[in-house]
Tab-separated table of C-alpha atoms in Angstrom:
chain	number	residue	atom	x	y	z
A	21	MET	CA	0.000	0.000	0.000
A	22	ILE	CA	2.803	2.390	0.907
A	23	LEU	CA	4.413	1.545	-2.453
A	24	LEU	CA	1.290	2.612	-4.288
A	25	GLN	CA	1.230	5.817	-2.263
A	26	LEU	CA	4.930	6.428	-3.011
A	27	PHE	CA	4.352	5.937	-6.726
A	28	TRP	CA	1.451	8.397	-6.703
A	29	GLU	CA	3.340	11.038	-4.694
A	30	PHE	CA	6.332	10.876	-7.034
A	31	PHE	CA	4.146	10.736	-10.118
A	32	LYS	CA	2.699	14.091	-9.014
A	33	THR	CA	6.218	15.405	-8.321
A	34	GLY	CA	7.412	14.377	-11.786
A	35	LEU	CA	4.355	15.952	-13.363
A	36	PHE	CA	4.491	19.330	-11.616
A	37	ALA	CA	8.156	19.978	-10.716
A	38	VAL	CA	9.275	22.378	-13.432
A	39	GLY	CA	12.867	23.540	-13.887
A	40	GLY	CA	15.209	20.643	-13.205
A	41	GLY	CA	16.422	18.629	-10.209
A	42	MET	CA	16.202	21.181	-7.387
A	43	ALA	CA	12.614	21.921	-8.418
A	44	THR	CA	11.591	18.588	-6.877
A	45	LEU	CA	12.690	19.902	-3.461
A	46	PRO	CA	9.480	21.793	-2.524
A	47	PHE	CA	7.472	18.695	-3.452
A	48	LEU	CA	9.630	16.476	-1.244
A	49	TYR	CA	9.043	18.848	1.696
A	50	ASP	CA	5.358	18.793	1.005
A	51	ILE	CA	5.391	14.969	1.025
A	52	SER	CA	7.340	14.915	4.297
A	53	ALA	CA	4.933	17.375	5.936
A	54	ARG	CA	1.855	15.421	4.886
A	55	THR	CA	3.024	11.834	5.431
A	56	GLY	CA	5.736	12.052	8.109
A	57	TRP	CA	7.786	9.457	6.192
A	58	TYR	CA	10.986	11.424	6.905
A	59	THR	CA	11.975	14.664	8.666
A	60	THR	CA	13.216	17.984	7.298
A	61	ALA	CA	16.695	17.258	8.711
A	62	GLN	CA	16.744	13.860	6.974
A	63	LEU	CA	15.751	15.527	3.716
A	64	ALA	CA	18.630	18.003	4.041
A	65	ASP	CA	21.004	15.045	4.442
A	66	MET	CA	19.495	13.444	1.343
A	67	ILE	CA	20.146	16.612	-0.658
A	68	ALA	CA	23.799	16.522	0.403
A	69	VAL	CA	24.183	12.863	-0.592
A	70	SER	CA	22.328	13.457	-3.882
A	71	GLU	CA	24.686	16.325	-4.736
A	72	SER	CA	27.778	14.270	-3.862
A	73	THR	CA	26.953	11.112	-5.824
A	74	PRO	CA	26.726	10.490	-9.569
A	75	GLY	CA	23.372	10.861	-11.290
A	76	PRO	CA	20.832	13.657	-11.755
A	77	ILE	CA	19.954	15.282	-8.400
A	78	GLY	CA	16.205	14.944	-8.866
A	79	VAL	CA	16.506	11.211	-9.529
A	80	ASN	CA	18.926	10.698	-6.633
A	81	MET	CA	16.596	12.472	-4.219
A	82	ALA	CA	13.592	10.416	-5.338
A	83	THR	CA	15.582	7.194	-4.926
A	84	TYR	CA	16.788	8.232	-1.482
A	85	VAL	CA	13.359	9.269	-0.239
A	86	GLY	CA	11.900	6.022	-1.572
A	87	PHE	CA	14.624	3.978	0.134
A	88	THR	CA	14.134	5.801	3.455
A	89	THR	CA	10.394	5.244	3.257
A	90	ALA	CA	10.199	1.626	2.106
A	91	GLY	CA	13.638	0.117	1.441
A	92	ILE	CA	14.823	-1.024	-1.991
A	93	PRO	CA	11.305	-1.591	-3.411
A	94	GLY	CA	10.491	1.947	-2.263
A	95	ALA	CA	13.570	3.308	-4.053
A	96	VAL	CA	12.585	1.603	-7.313
A	97	ILE	CA	8.923	2.617	-7.110
A	98	ALA	CA	9.635	6.268	-6.199
A	99	THR	CA	12.094	6.590	-9.088
A	100	LEU	CA	9.693	4.982	-11.554
A	101	GLY	CA	6.919	7.235	-10.244
A	102	LEU	CA	9.076	10.292	-10.885
A	103	VAL	CA	10.033	9.384	-14.464
A	104	THR	CA	6.686	7.969	-15.671
A	105	PRO	CA	4.949	11.320	-16.320
A	106	GLU	CA	8.158	12.680	-17.859
A	107	ILE	CA	8.380	9.776	-20.303
A	108	LEU	CA	4.721	10.192	-21.278
A	109	ILE	CA	5.032	13.955	-21.766
A	110	ILE	CA	8.231	13.765	-23.812
A	111	LEU	CA	6.927	10.942	-26.005
A	112	ILE	CA	3.949	13.154	-26.846
A	113	ILE	CA	6.000	16.318	-27.361
A	114	ALA	CA	8.653	14.557	-29.456
A	115	ARG	CA	5.992	14.112	-32.153
A	116	VAL	CA	5.182	17.820	-32.293
A	117	LEU	CA	8.515	19.307	-31.253
A	118	ALA	CA	8.664	22.311	-33.563
A	119	SER	CA	5.115	23.508	-32.917
A	120	PHE	CA	5.514	22.967	-29.161
A	121	ARG	CA	8.549	25.211	-28.918
A	122	GLN	CA	6.922	27.966	-30.922
A	123	ASN	CA	3.530	27.780	-29.235
A	124	LYS	CA	2.837	31.158	-27.647
A	125	TYR	CA	0.720	29.671	-24.849
A	126	VAL	CA	3.494	27.280	-23.846
A	127	ASP	CA	5.919	30.175	-23.869
A	128	ALA	CA	3.558	32.352	-21.797
A	129	ALA	CA	2.898	29.576	-19.277
A	130	PHE	CA	6.616	29.077	-18.762
A	131	TYR	CA	7.119	32.780	-18.350
A	132	GLY	CA	4.975	32.309	-15.213
A	133	LEU	CA	6.360	28.925	-14.215
A	134	ARG	CA	10.044	29.883	-14.049
A	135	PRO	CA	9.695	32.521	-11.296
A	136	CYS	CA	7.292	30.145	-9.528
A	137	SER	CA	9.956	27.464	-9.434
A	138	VAL	CA	12.522	29.901	-7.994
A	139	GLY	CA	10.075	31.077	-5.310
A	140	LEU	CA	9.227	27.496	-4.307
A	141	ILE	CA	12.874	26.423	-4.076
A	142	ALA	CA	13.722	29.497	-1.982
A	143	ALA	CA	10.816	28.725	0.363
A	144	ALA	CA	12.054	25.142	0.746
A	145	GLY	CA	15.495	26.624	1.489
A	146	VAL	CA	13.992	28.510	4.431
A	147	LEU	CA	13.038	25.155	5.964
A	148	VAL	CA	16.627	23.910	5.659
A	149	VAL	CA	17.826	27.141	7.282
A	150	LYS	CA	15.461	26.442	10.183
A	151	VAL	CA	16.978	23.027	10.919
A	152	SER	CA	20.601	23.952	10.299
A	153	LEU	CA	21.255	27.607	11.188
A	154	LEU	CA	18.640	28.212	13.857
A	155	ASN	CA	18.121	26.581	17.205
A	156	LEU	CA	14.439	27.111	17.878
A	157	GLU	CA	14.229	24.355	20.467
A	158	ARG	CA	16.709	26.033	22.792
A	159	PHE	CA	15.078	29.398	22.109
A	160	GLY	CA	11.777	27.883	23.235
A	161	VAL	CA	13.346	26.786	26.523
A	162	THR	CA	15.464	29.836	27.396
A	163	GLY	CA	13.532	32.575	25.578
A	164	ALA	CA	16.779	34.441	24.873
A	165	ILE	CA	16.938	35.762	21.289
A	166	LEU	CA	20.668	35.005	20.992
A	167	ASP	CA	19.917	31.357	21.752
A	168	ALA	CA	17.707	31.154	18.660
A	169	PHE	CA	20.759	31.192	16.396
A	170	ASN	CA	23.278	28.436	15.927
A	171	TRP	CA	26.332	30.707	15.763
A	172	LYS	CA	28.851	28.050	14.777
A	173	ALA	CA	26.642	27.082	11.839
A	174	ILE	CA	26.102	30.695	10.793
A	175	ALA	CA	29.869	31.308	10.820
A	176	LEU	CA	30.371	28.253	8.589
A	177	ALA	CA	27.592	29.413	6.242
A	178	ALA	CA	29.272	32.821	5.927
A	179	VAL	CA	32.633	31.222	5.118
A	180	LEU	CA	31.006	28.878	2.559
A	181	LEU	CA	29.210	31.800	0.911
A	182	VAL	CA	32.507	33.623	0.466
A	183	PHE	CA	34.222	30.583	-1.044
A	184	THR	CA	31.321	29.525	-3.304
A	185	ARG	CA	30.445	33.003	-4.569
A	186	LEU	CA	33.380	35.391	-4.209
A	187	VAL	CA	36.757	33.668	-4.280
A	188	LYS	CA	37.662	33.113	-7.930
A	189	GLN	CA	39.878	30.077	-7.312
A	190	THR	CA	37.208	28.129	-5.419
A	191	LYS	CA	33.805	29.193	-6.725
A	192	LYS	CA	33.965	26.893	-9.753
A	193	LEU	CA	34.732	23.841	-7.585
A	194	HIS	CA	32.196	21.049	-7.529
A	195	PRO	CA	29.749	21.184	-4.554
A	196	ILE	CA	31.145	17.852	-3.326
A	197	PHE	CA	34.302	19.661	-2.123
A	198	PHE	CA	32.285	22.037	0.017
A	199	ILE	CA	30.072	19.239	1.316
A	200	LEU	CA	33.107	17.182	2.388
A	201	ALA	CA	34.816	20.212	3.954
A	202	SER	CA	31.617	20.975	5.888
A	203	ALA	CA	31.457	17.391	7.141
A	204	VAL	CA	35.027	17.641	8.448
A	205	ILE	CA	34.343	21.013	10.081
A	206	GLY	CA	31.164	19.583	11.605
A	207	VAL	CA	33.137	16.769	13.239
A	208	VAL	CA	36.120	18.904	14.333
A	209	PHE	CA	33.992	21.633	15.899
A	210	SER	CA	31.313	19.145	17.091
A	211	PHE	CA	28.295	20.810	15.475
B	269	MET	CA	16.541	-5.361	-28.979
B	270	ARG	CA	20.224	-4.775	-29.539
B	271	LYS	CA	19.526	-1.077	-30.030
B	272	LEU	CA	17.506	-0.864	-26.805
B	273	LEU	CA	20.312	-2.455	-24.808
B	274	ASP	CA	22.726	-0.078	-26.479
B	275	LEU	CA	20.594	2.905	-25.449
B	276	PHE	CA	20.237	1.609	-21.905
B	277	LEU	CA	23.995	1.140	-21.500
B	278	ALA	CA	24.960	4.449	-23.127
B	279	PHE	CA	22.626	6.380	-20.858
B	280	ALA	CA	23.662	4.381	-17.798
B	281	LYS	CA	27.177	5.579	-18.607
B	282	VAL	CA	25.919	9.166	-18.833
B	283	GLY	CA	24.150	8.677	-15.481
B	284	VAL	CA	27.328	7.412	-13.793
B	285	MET	CA	29.444	10.249	-15.126
B	286	THR	CA	27.041	13.040	-14.255
B	287	PHE	CA	27.500	14.819	-10.976
B	288	GLY	CA	24.623	17.165	-10.295
B	289	GLY	CA	22.555	16.778	-13.463
B	290	GLY	CA	21.205	19.612	-15.591
B	291	TYR	CA	23.917	21.533	-17.383
B	292	ALA	CA	26.679	19.458	-15.792
B	293	MET	CA	25.444	16.677	-18.049
B	294	LEU	CA	25.781	18.536	-21.345
B	295	PRO	CA	29.484	17.909	-22.094
B	296	ILE	CA	29.090	14.215	-21.234
B	297	LEU	CA	26.018	13.888	-23.445
B	298	GLU	CA	27.869	15.599	-26.280
B	299	ARG	CA	30.709	13.128	-26.062
B	300	GLU	CA	28.595	9.978	-25.647
B	301	ILE	CA	25.527	10.703	-27.738
B	302	VAL	CA	26.810	13.094	-30.425
B	303	GLU	CA	30.444	12.077	-30.923
B	304	ASN	CA	30.565	8.382	-29.951
B	305	LYS	CA	27.122	7.155	-30.980
B	306	GLY	CA	25.974	9.760	-33.494
B	307	TRP	CA	22.383	9.462	-32.222
B	308	ALA	CA	21.822	13.220	-32.338
B	309	THR	CA	23.551	16.359	-33.594
B	310	ARG	CA	24.769	19.064	-31.243
B	311	GLU	CA	21.887	21.315	-32.369
B	312	GLU	CA	19.301	18.615	-31.716
B	313	LEU	CA	20.758	18.122	-28.251
B	314	MET	CA	20.360	21.830	-27.510
B	315	ASP	CA	16.748	21.610	-28.709
B	316	TYR	CA	16.074	18.697	-26.366
B	317	TYR	CA	17.628	20.669	-23.542
B	318	ALA	CA	15.442	23.660	-24.270
B	319	VAL	CA	12.344	21.444	-24.277
B	320	GLY	CA	13.580	19.742	-21.092
B	321	GLN	CA	13.540	23.125	-19.427
B	322	CYS	CA	10.011	23.888	-20.485
B	323	THR	CA	8.527	20.545	-19.550
B	324	PRO	CA	8.105	19.241	-16.016
B	325	GLY	CA	10.618	16.897	-14.451
B	326	VAL	CA	14.324	16.270	-14.335
B	327	ILE	CA	16.125	17.625	-17.422
B	328	ALA	CA	18.477	14.639	-17.650
B	329	VAL	CA	15.490	12.291	-17.813
B	330	ASN	CA	13.679	14.401	-20.406
B	331	THR	CA	16.759	14.503	-22.635
B	332	ALA	CA	17.263	10.742	-22.320
B	333	THR	CA	13.629	10.077	-23.288
B	334	PHE	CA	13.997	12.395	-26.287
B	335	VAL	CA	17.188	10.856	-27.658
B	336	GLY	CA	15.882	7.342	-27.008
B	337	TYR	CA	12.623	8.056	-28.835
B	338	ARG	CA	14.406	9.601	-31.817
B	339	THR	CA	16.730	6.611	-32.043
B	340	ALA	CA	14.364	3.697	-31.487
B	341	GLY	CA	10.781	4.880	-30.943
B	342	ASN	CA	8.698	4.628	-27.768
B	343	LEU	CA	10.599	1.657	-26.365
B	344	GLY	CA	13.854	3.464	-27.079
B	345	GLY	CA	12.619	6.385	-24.970
B	346	ILE	CA	11.836	4.059	-22.103
B	347	ALA	CA	15.138	2.133	-22.377
B	348	ALA	CA	17.221	5.336	-22.377
B	349	THR	CA	15.313	6.715	-19.374
B	350	LEU	CA	15.716	3.524	-17.361
B	351	GLY	CA	19.413	3.612	-18.268
B	352	VAL	CA	19.940	7.141	-16.986
B	353	VAL	CA	18.281	6.400	-13.622
B	354	PHE	CA	19.816	2.947	-13.132
B	355	PRO	CA	23.177	4.039	-11.607
B	356	SER	CA	21.342	6.347	-9.169
B	357	LEU	CA	19.232	3.455	-7.946
B	358	ILE	CA	22.242	1.260	-7.225
B	359	ILE	CA	24.513	3.943	-5.767
B	360	ILE	CA	21.903	5.668	-3.605
B	361	CYS	CA	20.538	2.397	-2.216
B	362	LEU	CA	24.058	1.349	-1.205
B	363	ILE	CA	24.861	4.687	0.431
B	364	ALA	CA	21.465	5.015	2.097
B	365	GLY	CA	21.749	1.474	3.442
B	366	VAL	CA	25.168	2.171	4.936
B	367	LEU	CA	24.236	5.597	6.315
B	368	THR	CA	21.105	4.264	8.022
B	369	ASN	CA	23.329	1.955	10.080
B	370	PHE	CA	25.756	4.707	11.056
B	371	ALA	CA	23.273	7.538	11.559
B	372	GLU	CA	23.325	7.325	15.365
B	373	ILE	CA	27.113	7.653	15.778
B	374	PRO	CA	27.894	11.109	17.297
B	375	ALA	CA	30.668	11.888	14.780
B	376	VAL	CA	28.324	11.077	11.877
B	377	LYS	CA	25.662	13.306	13.411
B	378	SER	CA	28.173	16.164	13.694
B	379	ALA	CA	29.322	15.625	10.130
B	380	PHE	CA	25.762	15.852	8.833
B	381	ALA	CA	25.037	18.921	10.965
B	382	GLY	CA	27.995	20.547	9.164
B	383	ILE	CA	26.793	19.256	5.789
B	384	ARG	CA	23.314	20.705	6.354
B	385	VAL	CA	24.869	24.165	6.664
B	386	CYS	CA	26.501	23.587	3.291
B	387	VAL	CA	23.149	22.510	1.830
B	388	CYS	CA	21.678	25.895	2.844
B	389	VAL	CA	24.421	27.637	0.897
B	390	LEU	CA	23.997	25.306	-2.099
B	391	ILE	CA	20.253	25.987	-2.247
B	392	PHE	CA	20.901	29.716	-1.956
B	393	ASN	CA	23.394	29.508	-4.834
B	394	ALA	CA	20.930	27.472	-6.925
B	395	VAL	CA	18.276	30.144	-6.380
B	396	VAL	CA	20.662	32.942	-7.392
B	397	LYS	CA	21.658	31.028	-10.529
B	398	LEU	CA	18.055	30.295	-11.550
B	399	TRP	CA	16.995	33.847	-10.737
B	400	LYS	CA	18.844	35.381	-13.679
B	401	GLY	CA	16.929	33.425	-16.316
B	402	ALA	CA	13.639	33.181	-14.484
B	403	VAL	CA	12.931	36.732	-13.363
B	404	PRO	CA	13.385	39.037	-16.380
B	405	ASP	CA	10.907	41.788	-15.415
B	406	LYS	CA	8.733	43.304	-12.669
B	407	ALA	CA	5.717	41.065	-13.276
B	408	ALA	CA	7.873	37.940	-12.913
B	409	LEU	CA	9.472	39.433	-9.792
B	410	LEU	CA	6.042	39.970	-8.286
B	411	LEU	CA	5.059	36.392	-9.072
B	412	CYS	CA	8.285	35.007	-7.604
B	413	LEU	CA	7.995	36.994	-4.358
B	414	ALA	CA	4.303	36.136	-3.977
B	415	VAL	CA	5.040	32.414	-4.382
B	416	PHE	CA	7.927	32.633	-1.911
B	417	VAL	CA	5.979	34.454	0.809
B	418	LEU	CA	2.775	32.423	0.430
B	419	SER	CA	4.688	29.158	0.329
B	420	VAL	CA	6.613	30.016	3.517
B	421	PHE	CA	3.538	31.064	5.473
B	422	LEU	CA	0.745	28.912	4.060
B	423	ASP	CA	0.508	25.169	4.102
B	424	LEU	CA	-0.323	24.805	0.398
B	425	SER	CA	0.745	22.113	-2.040
B	426	PRO	CA	3.348	23.286	-4.590
B	427	ILE	CA	0.941	22.014	-7.265
B	428	VAL	CA	-1.408	24.903	-6.434
B	429	PHE	CA	1.371	27.423	-7.103
B	430	VAL	CA	2.469	25.704	-10.317
B	431	VAL	CA	-1.050	25.669	-11.794
B	432	PHE	CA	-1.745	29.237	-10.680
B	433	CYS	CA	1.556	30.575	-12.066
B	434	ALA	CA	1.124	28.905	-15.455
B	435	ALA	CA	-2.253	30.651	-15.703
B	436	ALA	CA	-0.729	33.924	-14.456
B	437	GLY	CA	2.008	33.673	-17.109
B	438	ILE	CA	-0.604	33.409	-19.862
B	439	LEU	CA	-2.699	36.189	-18.321
B	440	PHE	CA	0.291	38.552	-17.895
B	441	THR	CA	1.354	37.949	-21.492
B	442	ARG	CA	-2.156	38.655	-22.774
B	443	LEU	CA	-2.502	41.802	-20.661
B	444	GLY	CA	0.834	43.000	-21.992
B	445	VAL	CA	2.437	43.572	-18.568
B	446	ARG	CA	5.198	41.154	-19.498
B	447	GLY	CA	8.592	42.668	-20.264
B	448	GLU	CA	8.100	45.869	-18.271
């Protein structure tokens, strides 16, 4: 039964996630919030693994979520669920490729869909910020505003931002380098 | 049959060699599909990419389905798609299986707490990168901010936003507010 549910959830994700791998992220949060199959923190870990392993990120995340939810059958079913609508859509479009690309309604719809995708991914990012840079549990206990922030994590985020966006020598590096460095820093400074 | 197996294996190779998907895949596709196999020209590949961006789903999967279909029909599309996802299935199941057993070790917990910080930065960078192509004018900016704010504060399915924004895109274009 859970396999059927997994297939359906990922079928919907494959059908509505527009704009590449990261666009599946808001859908995965939505699934987690509704079903409780995995937590926000677990999902953040899955993103990191999906970025650091071969394969398209969207597919990796679907496989990982499926595995976490229902083992190897879950991984297979979630992945198949994700790609089924894509296969159907492309097989239809491949027959009418030229007219699809020039269709003014398609173009207009995607003019609206692209900013939508960015907004949704950013909103999902806020949830990751909540579990990694903030410490709302301790804030709830002590009530002190300074306790709401995880200062070690914020310092690391600032350093990572500088290296991934500003420093010319490092900003072209593959994300896996930054993920591994963050893991080491996490262990050394006991995050 | 031979052709289907060929497609499956070629795209499995692409899947193994891709880190990150999307545009990271383009040079590998060019080498495997255009130069080695001759299944598509460079221009066709760019067309498939463009369509992949304006259809739902993972771009790597869309491109695989396209090339597979063009090479060997419907079954070709399916074989190529299964090929591109196959390495992910194996690799992720192995890693997930191992990590599940080690998840409770304090050092592993600390490592992932550090990694989660990095994920924040990676998502931020992804948003900045997408922003440039996705938000060309004020109307798109309005749409993007509205989706962001509503999605943070309301418990709505992303599907609602996707359907609404597709309609808004058509409406904005018709009203002529696009491009201002």
